[in-house]
PDB file of C-alpha atoms in Angstrom:
ATOM      1  CA  MET A 300      81.937  65.378 124.960  1.00 79.00           C
ATOM      2  CA  GLU A 301      78.390  64.070 125.217  1.00 87.00           C
ATOM      3  CA  LEU A 302      78.116  63.769 121.430  1.00 87.00           C
ATOM      4  CA  VAL A 303      81.479  62.023 121.217  1.00 89.00           C
ATOM      5  CA  GLU A 304      80.289  59.427 123.712  1.00 90.00           C
ATOM      6  CA  LYS A 305      76.793  59.177 122.220  1.00 91.00           C
ATOM      7  CA  TYR A 306      78.142  58.403 118.732  1.00 92.00           C
ATOM      8  CA  ASN A 307      81.135  56.391 119.942  1.00 92.00           C
ATOM      9  CA  LEU A 308      83.696  58.721 118.361  1.00 93.00           C
ATOM     10  CA  GLU A 309      87.331  59.289 119.206  1.00 94.00           C
ATOM     11  CA  PRO A 310      88.271  62.947 119.842  1.00 94.00           C
ATOM     12  CA  LYS A 311      91.542  62.395 117.934  1.00 92.00           C
ATOM     13  CA  ASP A 312      89.447  61.781 114.812  1.00 93.00           C
ATOM     14  CA  LEU A 313      87.684  65.144 115.061  1.00 93.00           C
ATOM     15  CA  GLN A 314      88.962  68.589 114.199  1.00 95.00           C
ATOM     16  CA  LEU A 315      87.348  71.664 115.700  1.00 96.00           C
ATOM     17  CA  GLU A 316      87.606  74.887 113.701  1.00 95.00           C
ATOM     18  CA  ILE A 317      87.449  78.070 115.726  1.00 93.00           C
ATOM     19  CA  THR A 318      87.552  81.407 113.934  1.00 90.00           C
ATOM     20  CA  GLU A 319      90.384  83.767 114.696  1.00 88.00           C
ATOM     21  CA  THR A 320      88.020  86.387 116.146  1.00 87.00           C
ATOM     22  CA  VAL A 321      86.869  84.012 118.917  1.00 89.00           C
ATOM     23  CA  TYR A 322      90.432  83.978 120.239  1.00 86.00           C
ATOM     24  CA  THR A 323      90.228  87.723 120.908  1.00 83.00           C
ATOM     25  CA  GLU A 324      87.169  87.467 123.184  1.00 84.00           C
ATOM     26  CA  GLU A 325      87.791  86.771 126.884  1.00 88.00           C
ATOM     27  CA  LYS A 326      91.159  85.219 126.112  1.00 87.00           C
ATOM     28  CA  GLN A 327      91.739  83.409 129.393  1.00 90.00           C
ATOM     29  CA  VAL A 328      88.337  81.716 129.356  1.00 94.00           C
ATOM     30  CA  ILE A 329      88.600  80.769 125.671  1.00 93.00           C
ATOM     31  CA  TYR A 330      92.205  79.547 126.010  1.00 93.00           C
ATOM     32  CA  SER A 331      91.230  77.446 129.030  1.00 95.00           C
ATOM     33  CA  ILE A 332      88.295  75.797 127.235  1.00 95.00           C
ATOM     34  CA  ILE A 333      90.365  75.139 124.112  1.00 95.00           C
ATOM     35  CA  SER A 334      93.221  73.685 126.169  1.00 96.00           C
ATOM     36  CA  GLU A 335      90.761  71.292 127.831  1.00 96.00           C
ATOM     37  CA  LEU A 336      89.526  70.196 124.398  1.00 96.00           C
ATOM     38  CA  GLN A 337      93.118  69.573 123.294  1.00 96.00           C
ATOM     39  CA  GLU A 338      93.811  67.567 126.442  1.00 96.00           C
ATOM     40  CA  ALA A 339      90.728  65.466 125.627  1.00 95.00           C
ATOM     41  CA  GLY A 340      92.330  64.694 122.255  1.00 96.00           C
ATOM     42  CA  PHE A 341      90.613  67.086 119.852  1.00 96.00           C
ATOM     43  CA  LYS A 342      92.696  68.802 117.171  1.00 97.00           C
ATOM     44  CA  ILE A 343      92.094  72.570 117.211  1.00 97.00           C
ATOM     45  CA  LEU A 344      92.207  74.654 114.031  1.00 97.00           C
ATOM     46  CA  MET A 345      92.262  78.455 114.006  1.00 94.00           C
ATOM     47  CA  ASP A 346      90.167  79.396 110.980  1.00 93.00           C
ATOM     48  CA  ASP A 347      90.443  82.591 108.905  1.00 90.00           C
ATOM     49  CA  PHE A 348      93.851  83.553 110.289  1.00 92.00           C
ATOM     50  CA  GLY A 349      94.796  86.988 109.011  1.00 86.00           C
ATOM     51  CA  SER A 350      91.243  88.171 108.414  1.00 82.00           C
ATOM     52  CA  GLY A 351      90.746  90.024 111.663  1.00 74.00           C
ATOM     53  CA  TYR A 352      92.789  90.810 114.724  1.00 70.00           C
ATOM     54  CA  SER A 353      95.618  88.356 114.360  1.00 68.00           C
ATOM     55  CA  SER A 354      98.909  89.193 115.949  1.00 73.00           C
ATOM     56  CA  LEU A 355     102.164  87.485 116.673  1.00 79.00           C
ATOM     57  CA  ASN A 356     101.199  87.412 120.354  1.00 80.00           C
ATOM     58  CA  MET A 357      98.158  85.365 119.432  1.00 83.00           C
ATOM     59  CA  LEU A 358     100.362  82.791 117.700  1.00 85.00           C
ATOM     60  CA  LYS A 359     102.666  82.769 120.693  1.00 86.00           C
ATOM     61  CA  ASP A 360      99.946  82.159 123.270  1.00 87.00           C
ATOM     62  CA  ALA A 361      96.911  80.577 121.606  1.00 90.00           C
ATOM     63  CA  PRO A 362      96.370  76.833 122.003  1.00 94.00           C
ATOM     64  CA  ILE A 363      96.146  75.709 118.369  1.00 95.00           C
ATOM     65  CA  ASP A 364      97.303  72.730 116.348  1.00 97.00           C
ATOM     66  CA  VAL A 365      96.535  73.994 112.853  1.00 97.00           C
ATOM     67  CA  LEU A 366      96.405  77.477 111.353  1.00 96.00           C
ATOM     68  CA  LYS A 367      94.022  78.018 108.431  1.00 96.00           C
ATOM     69  CA  LEU A 368      95.311  80.975 106.448  1.00 95.00           C
ATOM     70  CA  ASP A 369      92.464  83.207 105.273  1.00 91.00           C
ATOM     71  CA  MET A 370      91.627  83.072 101.571  1.00 92.00           C
ATOM     72  CA  ALA A 371      92.096  86.845 101.195  1.00 89.00           C
ATOM     73  CA  PHE A 372      95.828  86.182 100.947  1.00 89.00           C
ATOM     74  CA  MET A 373      95.231  84.026  97.872  1.00 90.00           C
ATOM     75  CA  ARG A 374      93.207  86.710  96.079  1.00 85.00           C
ATOM     76  CA  ASN A 375      96.150  89.086  96.425  1.00 77.00           C
ATOM     77  CA  LEU A 376      98.616  86.421  95.323  1.00 77.00           C
ATOM     78  CA  ASP A 377      97.333  86.546  91.745  1.00 67.00           C
ATOM     79  CA  ASN A 378      97.860  90.313  91.738  1.00 67.00           C
ATOM     80  CA  GLU A 379     101.579  89.678  92.200  1.00 73.00           C
ATOM     81  CA  ASN A 380     101.587  91.772  95.357  1.00 80.00           C
ATOM     82  CA  GLU A 381     105.123  91.175  96.608  1.00 88.00           C
ATOM     83  CA  ARG A 382     104.312  92.211 100.188  1.00 90.00           C
ATOM     84  CA  ASN A 383     101.409  89.755 100.270  1.00 90.00           C
ATOM     85  CA  ASN A 384     103.639  86.945  98.995  1.00 92.00           C
ATOM     86  CA  ILE A 385     106.280  87.705 101.623  1.00 93.00           C
ATOM     87  CA  ILE A 386     103.633  87.669 104.367  1.00 92.00           C
ATOM     88  CA  VAL A 387     102.245  84.306 103.202  1.00 94.00           C
ATOM     89  CA  GLU A 388     105.731  82.805 103.027  1.00 96.00           C
ATOM     90  CA  SER A 389     106.602  84.196 106.468  1.00 95.00           C
ATOM     91  CA  ILE A 390     103.423  82.811 108.050  1.00 94.00           C
ATOM     92  CA  VAL A 391     104.105  79.354 106.604  1.00 97.00           C
ATOM     93  CA  GLU A 392     107.726  79.450 107.775  1.00 97.00           C
ATOM     94  CA  LEU A 393     106.893  80.819 111.241  1.00 95.00           C
ATOM     95  CA  SER A 394     104.134  78.255 111.757  1.00 94.00           C
ATOM     96  CA  LYS A 395     106.511  75.423 110.943  1.00 95.00           C
ATOM     97  CA  LYS A 396     109.010  76.756 113.467  1.00 95.00           C
ATOM     98  CA  LEU A 397     106.211  76.926 116.067  1.00 95.00           C
ATOM     99  CA  ASN A 398     105.213  73.340 115.210  1.00 95.00           C
ATOM    100  CA  ILE A 399     101.794  74.489 113.984  1.00 96.00           C
ATOM    101  CA  SER A 400     100.489  72.982 110.759  1.00 96.00           C
ATOM    102  CA  VAL A 401      99.152  75.359 108.105  1.00 97.00           C
ATOM    103  CA  VAL A 402      96.215  74.958 105.741  1.00 98.00           C
ATOM    104  CA  VAL A 403      96.070  77.566 102.975  1.00 97.00           C
ATOM    105  CA  GLU A 404      92.445  78.285 102.037  1.00 95.00           C
ATOM    106  CA  GLY A 405      90.956  79.715  98.874  1.00 95.00           C
ATOM    107  CA  VAL A 406      93.399  78.325  96.319  1.00 96.00           C
ATOM    108  CA  GLU A 407      91.923  78.648  92.826  1.00 95.00           C
ATOM    109  CA  SER A 408      94.784  78.622  90.326  1.00 94.00           C
ATOM    110  CA  GLU A 409      97.802  76.584  89.310  1.00 94.00           C
ATOM    111  CA  LYS A 410      99.936  79.690  89.824  1.00 92.00           C
ATOM    112  CA  GLN A 411      98.853  79.808  93.475  1.00 94.00           C
ATOM    113  CA  VAL A 412      99.513  76.081  93.939  1.00 96.00           C
ATOM    114  CA  ASN A 413     103.001  76.418  92.443  1.00 95.00           C
ATOM    115  CA  PHE A 414     103.835  79.392  94.663  1.00 94.00           C
ATOM    116  CA  LEU A 415     102.601  77.583  97.772  1.00 96.00           C
ATOM    117  CA  LYS A 416     104.590  74.459  96.922  1.00 97.00           C
ATOM    118  CA  SER A 417     107.695  76.602  96.379  1.00 96.00           C
ATOM    119  CA  ILE A 418     107.445  78.039  99.907  1.00 96.00           C
ATOM    120  CA  GLY A 419     106.803  74.673 101.537  1.00 96.00           C
ATOM    121  CA  ALA A 420     103.056  74.899 102.173  1.00 97.00           C
ATOM    122  CA  GLU A 421     101.936  71.321 102.729  1.00 94.00           C
ATOM    123  CA  VAL A 422      98.125  71.501 102.923  1.00 97.00           C
ATOM    124  CA  ILE A 423      96.272  73.466 100.260  1.00 97.00           C
ATOM    125  CA  GLN A 424      92.499  73.763  99.953  1.00 95.00           C
ATOM    126  CA  GLY A 425      90.247  75.449  97.432  1.00 96.00           C
ATOM    127  CA  TYR A 426      88.254  75.386  94.217  1.00 96.00           C
ATOM    128  CA  TYR A 427      91.389  74.578  92.228  1.00 96.00           C
ATOM    129  CA  PHE A 428      90.974  71.018  93.475  1.00 93.00           C
ATOM    130  CA  SER A 429      87.185  70.834  93.770  1.00 91.00           C
ATOM    131  CA  LYS A 430      84.149  72.932  94.510  1.00 92.00           C
ATOM    132  CA  PRO A 431      81.868  71.618  97.269  1.00 92.00           C
ATOM    133  CA  ILE A 432      79.985  68.538  96.104  1.00 93.00           C
ATOM    134  CA  PRO A 433      77.113  66.441  97.509  1.00 94.00           C
ATOM    135  CA  THR A 434      77.953  63.350  99.553  1.00 92.00           C
ATOM    136  CA  ASP A 435      76.961  60.882  96.836  1.00 92.00           C
ATOM    137  CA  GLU A 436      79.247  62.583  94.294  1.00 92.00           C
ATOM    138  CA  TYR A 437      82.064  62.577  96.853  1.00 90.00           C
ATOM    139  CA  GLU A 438      81.629  58.848  97.403  1.00 90.00           C
ATOM    140  CA  LYS A 439      81.837  58.230  93.640  1.00 89.00           C
ATOM    141  CA  LEU A 440      84.942  60.406  93.408  1.00 85.00           C
ATOM    142  CA  ILE A 441      86.662  58.474  96.193  1.00 88.00           C
ATOM    143  CA  GLU A 442      85.788  55.139  94.583  1.00 89.00           C
ATOM    144  CA  GLU A 443      87.463  56.185  91.298  1.00 82.00           C
TER     145      GLU A 443
END
């Protein structure tokens, strides 16, 4: 909160990414801290969902606004692994029903984008769109 005040920022304009594994450590303490951050106006993102100890109970109880689906699911998508595809679709659908936004990470192909669009994924991130670029290149890209 000190940095928010120091730089005259609004918490609603900031998103805090917390990896899935953090949610498994001292749950009550972590959940309490995260809930306080949400009450202050910060948007909370659970990063790397599906890479570690995720469970349906975590989705039920964890204070999160956005779920970032781990990129490992996208690697398996190109292998036409039907079980993987069903899991991705189910996570997107379940998150919507829980009123949790989903960001799908690690998207690198048009095939992946088309699949994700077909299942209703709304936010897609990955090298398919752009690899990381320096600030000055980003500014030029935005101007175009």
